[in-house]
Coordinates of C-alpha atoms in Angstrom, one line a residue:
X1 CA 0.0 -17.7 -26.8
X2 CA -3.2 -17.2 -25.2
X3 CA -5.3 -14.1 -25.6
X4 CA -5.0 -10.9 -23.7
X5 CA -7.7 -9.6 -21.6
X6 CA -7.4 -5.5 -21.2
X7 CA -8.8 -3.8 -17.3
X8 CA -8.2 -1.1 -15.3
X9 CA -7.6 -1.8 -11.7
X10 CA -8.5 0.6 -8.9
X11 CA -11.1 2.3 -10.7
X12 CA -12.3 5.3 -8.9
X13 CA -16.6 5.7 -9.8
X14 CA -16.2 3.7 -12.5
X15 CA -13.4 5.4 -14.2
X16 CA -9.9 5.8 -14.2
X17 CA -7.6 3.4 -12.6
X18 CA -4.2 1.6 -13.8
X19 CA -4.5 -0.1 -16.8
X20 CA -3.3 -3.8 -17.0
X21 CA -3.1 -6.8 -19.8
X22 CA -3.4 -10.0 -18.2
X23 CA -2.8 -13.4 -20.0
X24 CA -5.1 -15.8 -18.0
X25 CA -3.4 -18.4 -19.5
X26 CA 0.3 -18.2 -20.2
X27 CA 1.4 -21.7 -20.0
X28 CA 4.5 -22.5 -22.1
X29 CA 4.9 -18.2 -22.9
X30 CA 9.1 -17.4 -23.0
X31 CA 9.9 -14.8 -20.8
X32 CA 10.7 -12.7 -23.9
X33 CA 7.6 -13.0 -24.7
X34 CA 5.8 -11.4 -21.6
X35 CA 8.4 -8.7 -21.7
X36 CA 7.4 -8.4 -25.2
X37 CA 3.6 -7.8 -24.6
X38 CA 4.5 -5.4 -21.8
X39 CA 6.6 -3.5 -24.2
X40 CA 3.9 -3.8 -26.5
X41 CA 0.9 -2.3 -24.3
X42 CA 3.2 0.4 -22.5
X43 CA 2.3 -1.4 -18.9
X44 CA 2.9 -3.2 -16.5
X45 CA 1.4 -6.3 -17.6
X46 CA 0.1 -9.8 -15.8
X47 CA 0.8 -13.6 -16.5
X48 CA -1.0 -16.5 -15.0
X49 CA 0.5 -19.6 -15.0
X50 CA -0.1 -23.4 -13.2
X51 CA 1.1 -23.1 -9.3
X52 CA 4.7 -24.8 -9.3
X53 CA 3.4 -27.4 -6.3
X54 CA 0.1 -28.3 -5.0
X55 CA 0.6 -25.6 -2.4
X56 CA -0.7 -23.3 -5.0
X57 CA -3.7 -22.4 -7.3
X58 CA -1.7 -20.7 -9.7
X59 CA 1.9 -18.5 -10.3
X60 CA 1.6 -15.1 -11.1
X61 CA 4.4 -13.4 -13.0
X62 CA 4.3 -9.7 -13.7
X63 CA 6.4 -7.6 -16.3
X64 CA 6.9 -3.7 -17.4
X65 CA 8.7 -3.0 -20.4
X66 CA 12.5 -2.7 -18.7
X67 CA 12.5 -6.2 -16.6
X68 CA 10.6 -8.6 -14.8
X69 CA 8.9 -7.1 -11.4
X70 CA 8.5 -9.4 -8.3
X71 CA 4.9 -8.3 -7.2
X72 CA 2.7 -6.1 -8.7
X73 CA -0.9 -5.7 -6.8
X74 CA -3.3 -4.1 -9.6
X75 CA -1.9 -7.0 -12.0
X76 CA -2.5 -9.9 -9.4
X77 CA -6.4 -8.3 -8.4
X78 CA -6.8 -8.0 -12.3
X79 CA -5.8 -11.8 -12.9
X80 CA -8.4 -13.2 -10.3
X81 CA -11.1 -10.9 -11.5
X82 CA -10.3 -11.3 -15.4
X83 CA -10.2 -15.5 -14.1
X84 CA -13.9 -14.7 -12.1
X85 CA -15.3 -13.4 -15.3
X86 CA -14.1 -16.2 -17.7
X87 CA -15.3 -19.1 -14.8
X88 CA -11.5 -20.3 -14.5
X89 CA -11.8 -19.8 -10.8
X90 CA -11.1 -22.9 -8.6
X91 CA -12.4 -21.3 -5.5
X92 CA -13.1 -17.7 -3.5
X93 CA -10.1 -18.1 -1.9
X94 CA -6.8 -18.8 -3.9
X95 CA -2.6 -19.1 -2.7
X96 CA -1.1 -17.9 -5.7
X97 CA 2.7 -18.1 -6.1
X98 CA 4.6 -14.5 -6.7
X99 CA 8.6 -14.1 -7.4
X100 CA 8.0 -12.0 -3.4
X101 CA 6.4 -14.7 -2.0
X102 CA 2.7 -16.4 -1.2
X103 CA -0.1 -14.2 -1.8
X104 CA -3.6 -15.1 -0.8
X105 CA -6.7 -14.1 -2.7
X106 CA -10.2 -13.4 -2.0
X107 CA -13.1 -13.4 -4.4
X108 CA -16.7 -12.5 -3.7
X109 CA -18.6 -13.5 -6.6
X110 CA -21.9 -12.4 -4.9
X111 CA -22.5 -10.4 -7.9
X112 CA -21.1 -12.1 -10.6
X113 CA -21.0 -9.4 -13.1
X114 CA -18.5 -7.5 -11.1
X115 CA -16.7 -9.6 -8.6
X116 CA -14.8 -8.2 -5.6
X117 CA -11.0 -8.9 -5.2
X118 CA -9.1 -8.0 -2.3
X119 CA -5.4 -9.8 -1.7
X120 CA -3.1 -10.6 1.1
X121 CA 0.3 -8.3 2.0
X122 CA 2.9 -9.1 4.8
X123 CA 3.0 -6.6 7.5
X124 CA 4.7 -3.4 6.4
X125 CA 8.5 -2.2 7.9
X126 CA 9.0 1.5 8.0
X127 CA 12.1 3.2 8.3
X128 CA 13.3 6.4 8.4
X129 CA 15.4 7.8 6.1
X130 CA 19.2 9.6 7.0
X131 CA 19.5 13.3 6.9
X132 CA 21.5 13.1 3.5
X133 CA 19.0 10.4 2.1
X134 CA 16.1 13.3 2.7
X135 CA 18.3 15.9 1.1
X136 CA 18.6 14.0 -1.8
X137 CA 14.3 13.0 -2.6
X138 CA 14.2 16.6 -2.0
X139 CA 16.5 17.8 -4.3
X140 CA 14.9 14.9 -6.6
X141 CA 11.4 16.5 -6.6
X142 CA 13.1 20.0 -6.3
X143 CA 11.4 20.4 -2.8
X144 CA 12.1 21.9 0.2
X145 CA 11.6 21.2 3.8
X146 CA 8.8 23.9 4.2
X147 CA 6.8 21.8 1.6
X148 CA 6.5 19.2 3.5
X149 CA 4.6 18.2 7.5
X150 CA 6.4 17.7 10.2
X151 CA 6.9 13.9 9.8
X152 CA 9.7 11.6 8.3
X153 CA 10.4 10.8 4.1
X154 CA 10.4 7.0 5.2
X155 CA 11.3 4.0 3.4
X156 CA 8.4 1.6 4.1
X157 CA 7.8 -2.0 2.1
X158 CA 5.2 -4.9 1.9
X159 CA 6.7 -6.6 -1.5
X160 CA 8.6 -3.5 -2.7
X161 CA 10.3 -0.8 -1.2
X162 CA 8.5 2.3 -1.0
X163 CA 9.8 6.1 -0.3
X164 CA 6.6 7.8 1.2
X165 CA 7.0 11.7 1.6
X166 CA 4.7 13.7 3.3
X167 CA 3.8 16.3 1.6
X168 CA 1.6 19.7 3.3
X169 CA -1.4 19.8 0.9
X170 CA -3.0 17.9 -1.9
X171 CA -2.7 21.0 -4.0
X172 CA 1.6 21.4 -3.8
X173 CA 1.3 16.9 -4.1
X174 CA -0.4 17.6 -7.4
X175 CA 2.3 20.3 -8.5
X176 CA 4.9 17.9 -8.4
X177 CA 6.8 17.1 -11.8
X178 CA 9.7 14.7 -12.0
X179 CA 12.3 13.6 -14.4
X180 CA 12.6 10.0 -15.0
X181 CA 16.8 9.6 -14.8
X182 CA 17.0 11.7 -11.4
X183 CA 14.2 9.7 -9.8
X184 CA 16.3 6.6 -11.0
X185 CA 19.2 7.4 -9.7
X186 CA 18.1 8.9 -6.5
X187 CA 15.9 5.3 -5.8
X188 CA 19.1 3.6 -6.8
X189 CA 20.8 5.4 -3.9
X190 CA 18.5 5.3 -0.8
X191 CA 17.1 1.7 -1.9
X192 CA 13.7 2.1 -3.3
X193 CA 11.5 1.0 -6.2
X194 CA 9.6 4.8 -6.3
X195 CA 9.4 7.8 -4.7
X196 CA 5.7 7.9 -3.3
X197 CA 4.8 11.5 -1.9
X198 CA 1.7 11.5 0.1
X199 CA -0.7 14.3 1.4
X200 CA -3.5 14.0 3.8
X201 CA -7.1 14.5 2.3
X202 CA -9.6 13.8 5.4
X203 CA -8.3 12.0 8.1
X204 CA -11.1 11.6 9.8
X205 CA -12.6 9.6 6.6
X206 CA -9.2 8.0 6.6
X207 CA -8.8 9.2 3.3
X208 CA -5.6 10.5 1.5
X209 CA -3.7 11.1 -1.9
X210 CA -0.7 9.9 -3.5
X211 CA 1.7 9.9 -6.4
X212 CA 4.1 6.9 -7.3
X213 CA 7.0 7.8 -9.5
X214 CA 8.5 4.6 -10.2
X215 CA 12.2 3.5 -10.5
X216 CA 12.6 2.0 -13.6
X217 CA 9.9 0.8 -14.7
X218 CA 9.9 2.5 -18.4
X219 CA 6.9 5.4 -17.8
X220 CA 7.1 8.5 -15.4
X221 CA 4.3 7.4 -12.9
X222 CA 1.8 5.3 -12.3
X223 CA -2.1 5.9 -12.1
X224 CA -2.2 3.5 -9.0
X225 CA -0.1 1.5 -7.1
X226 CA -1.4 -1.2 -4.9
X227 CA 1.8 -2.4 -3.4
X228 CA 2.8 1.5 -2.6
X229 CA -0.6 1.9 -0.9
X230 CA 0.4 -1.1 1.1
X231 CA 3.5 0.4 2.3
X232 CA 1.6 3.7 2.8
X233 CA -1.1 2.2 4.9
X234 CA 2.1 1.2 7.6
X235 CA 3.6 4.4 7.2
X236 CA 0.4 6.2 8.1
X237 CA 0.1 3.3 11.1
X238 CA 3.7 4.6 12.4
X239 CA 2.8 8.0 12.2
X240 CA -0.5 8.0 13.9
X241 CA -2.3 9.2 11.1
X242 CA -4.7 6.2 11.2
X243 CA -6.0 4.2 14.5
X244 CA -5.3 0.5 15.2
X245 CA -8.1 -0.7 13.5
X246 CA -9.3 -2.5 10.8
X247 CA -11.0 0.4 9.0
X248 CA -11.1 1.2 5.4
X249 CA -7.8 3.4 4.4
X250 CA -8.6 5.3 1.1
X251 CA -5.8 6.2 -1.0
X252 CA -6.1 8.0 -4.0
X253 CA -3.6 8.3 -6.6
X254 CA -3.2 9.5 -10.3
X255 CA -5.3 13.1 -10.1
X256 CA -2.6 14.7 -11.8
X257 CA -2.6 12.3 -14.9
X258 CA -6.0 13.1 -15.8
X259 CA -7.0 9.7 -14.3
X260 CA -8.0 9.2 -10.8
X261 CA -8.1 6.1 -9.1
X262 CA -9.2 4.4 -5.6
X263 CA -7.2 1.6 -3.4
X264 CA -8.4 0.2 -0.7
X265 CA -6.2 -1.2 2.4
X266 CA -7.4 -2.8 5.5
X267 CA -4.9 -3.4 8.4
X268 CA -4.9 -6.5 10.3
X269 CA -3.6 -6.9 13.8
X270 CA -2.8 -9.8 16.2
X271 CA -3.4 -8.4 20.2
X272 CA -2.4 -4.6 18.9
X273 CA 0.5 -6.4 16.5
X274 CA 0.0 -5.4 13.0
X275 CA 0.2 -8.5 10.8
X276 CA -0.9 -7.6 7.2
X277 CA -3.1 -6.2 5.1
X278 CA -5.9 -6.4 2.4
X279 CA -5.3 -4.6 -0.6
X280 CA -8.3 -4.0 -3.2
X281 CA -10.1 -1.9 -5.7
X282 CA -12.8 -1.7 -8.3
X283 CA -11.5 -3.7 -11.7
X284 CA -13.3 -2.7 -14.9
X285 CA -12.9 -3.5 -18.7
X286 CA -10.7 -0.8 -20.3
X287 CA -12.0 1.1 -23.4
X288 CA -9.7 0.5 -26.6
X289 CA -9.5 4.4 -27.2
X290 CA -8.3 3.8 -23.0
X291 CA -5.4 2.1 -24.6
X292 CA -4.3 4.5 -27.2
X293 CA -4.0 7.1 -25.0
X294 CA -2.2 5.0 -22.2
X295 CA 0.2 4.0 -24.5
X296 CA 1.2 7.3 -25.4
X297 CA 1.2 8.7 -22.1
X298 CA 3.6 5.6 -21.5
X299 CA 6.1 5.3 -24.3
X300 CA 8.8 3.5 -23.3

């Protein structure tokens, strides 16, 4: 088995940011054995392997320590950059192979010590959820309608499915707790991989916060989540919270953990038609001390 290199993704000034393993080589690993080193680390943890056709640089698989996951955005961003810094890049712009379908990648190695990653999502659907689906995240997160502004708890997806709830102010996001089992069962029910509660931080910057309390994943929450900021980004779209641009949307995420991080998302339209996005972030080296405290904060 090849060796494991240790980042955080979606770094925010250098610190913070989800931390990821990635195997940049993982030919011939048994599944067992990725779940194993994601069981091991306490993460959700990256495997690149040879592209099953010519139609692809490489396959990406990604696992946390219940069960395989389809997509996972910081993992895929820390592959190509972990790949940029060991030279194992074939080009700036890479078709990798996911378990949710192509993803593209972009590299710009202009400085080489810290190359920049952004990568390709499908165009988001948002839906809203049922009057009984609300009454159910609420009584999840032990919230009430007051808490929240006047705008829909929304189902919303790129790869994953994504509950986005709007919540009034940074300060009652931050307040939240949750309880692994409810948040389990209450994803189970309305269809979603994580509740993902949302507040507004500057609009006119285009800037917000977030939280992402995962299904099922083995850990309460995540310090960043590429694939919910994704989904986000076209749930902000539907709700006019962001124009019909291209601009930089900020999402931050994982305050409350003691570790903040910074994602990046930039919609992409056709003639007005929004068509996909770029999802990136800062990727840095993770400390070993890092690591010991991840993996407690994590235990499966």
């Amino acid at each position: 088995m090849s060796d494991i290199r240790l980042v955080n993704v979606f770094t925010h000034r250098g610190s913070g940011g989800n931390p990821c393993p990635i195997a940049i080589d993982a030919s011939g690993w048994p599944e067992a054995g990725m779940q194993a080193e994601a069981q091991r680390f306490g993460h959700e943890s990256g495997f690149v392997l040879p592209g099953s056709s010519a139609d692809f640089d490489y396959a990406f698989r990604f696992w946390v320590p219940r069960h395989e996951m389809e997509m996972c955005g910081h993992a895929t961003i820390g592959a190509l950059w972990c790949l940029a810094m060991a030279g194992r890049l074939r080009a700036d712009q890479l078709r990798i192979e996911t378990r949710s379908g192509p993803v593209t990648g972009y590299v710009d190695l202009t400085d080489p010590d810290d190359p920049s990653v952004e990568i390709s999502q499908p165009a988001g659907k948002v839906v809203d959820l049922t009057a009984a689906e609300e009454e159910e995240v609420l009584a999840t997160l032990n919230l009430s309608r007051r808490d929240l502004l006047d705008l829909p708890i929304q189902n919303a997806v790129t790869s994953r499915v994504k509950t986005l709830i709007p919540m009034k102010s940074t300060a009652l996001l931050n307040g939240l707790s949750s309880n692994m089992r409810r948040t389990e069962d209450c994803c189970g029910r309305i269809g979603s991989t994580g509740l993902y509660p949302y507040a507004i931080e500057d609009r006119g910057a285009r800037r917000f916060e977030a939280r992402q309390f995962p299904k099922s994943s083995g850990y309460p929450e995540d310090a960043a989540t590429g694939i919910a900021a994704a989904a986000l980004a076209f749930g902000l779209l539907r709700n006019g919270l962001v124009g019909r641009d291209s601009q930089r949307i900020t999402i931050l995420q994982g305050r409350a953990m003691g570790s903040l991080s910074e994602i990046g998302v930039r919609l992409g339209f056709a003639d007005d038609r929004p068509v996909g996005c770029l999802l990136g972030g800062s990727v840095k080296p993770a400390e070993p001390h890092e690591w010991h405290q991840g993996s407690e904060r994590f235990a499966v």
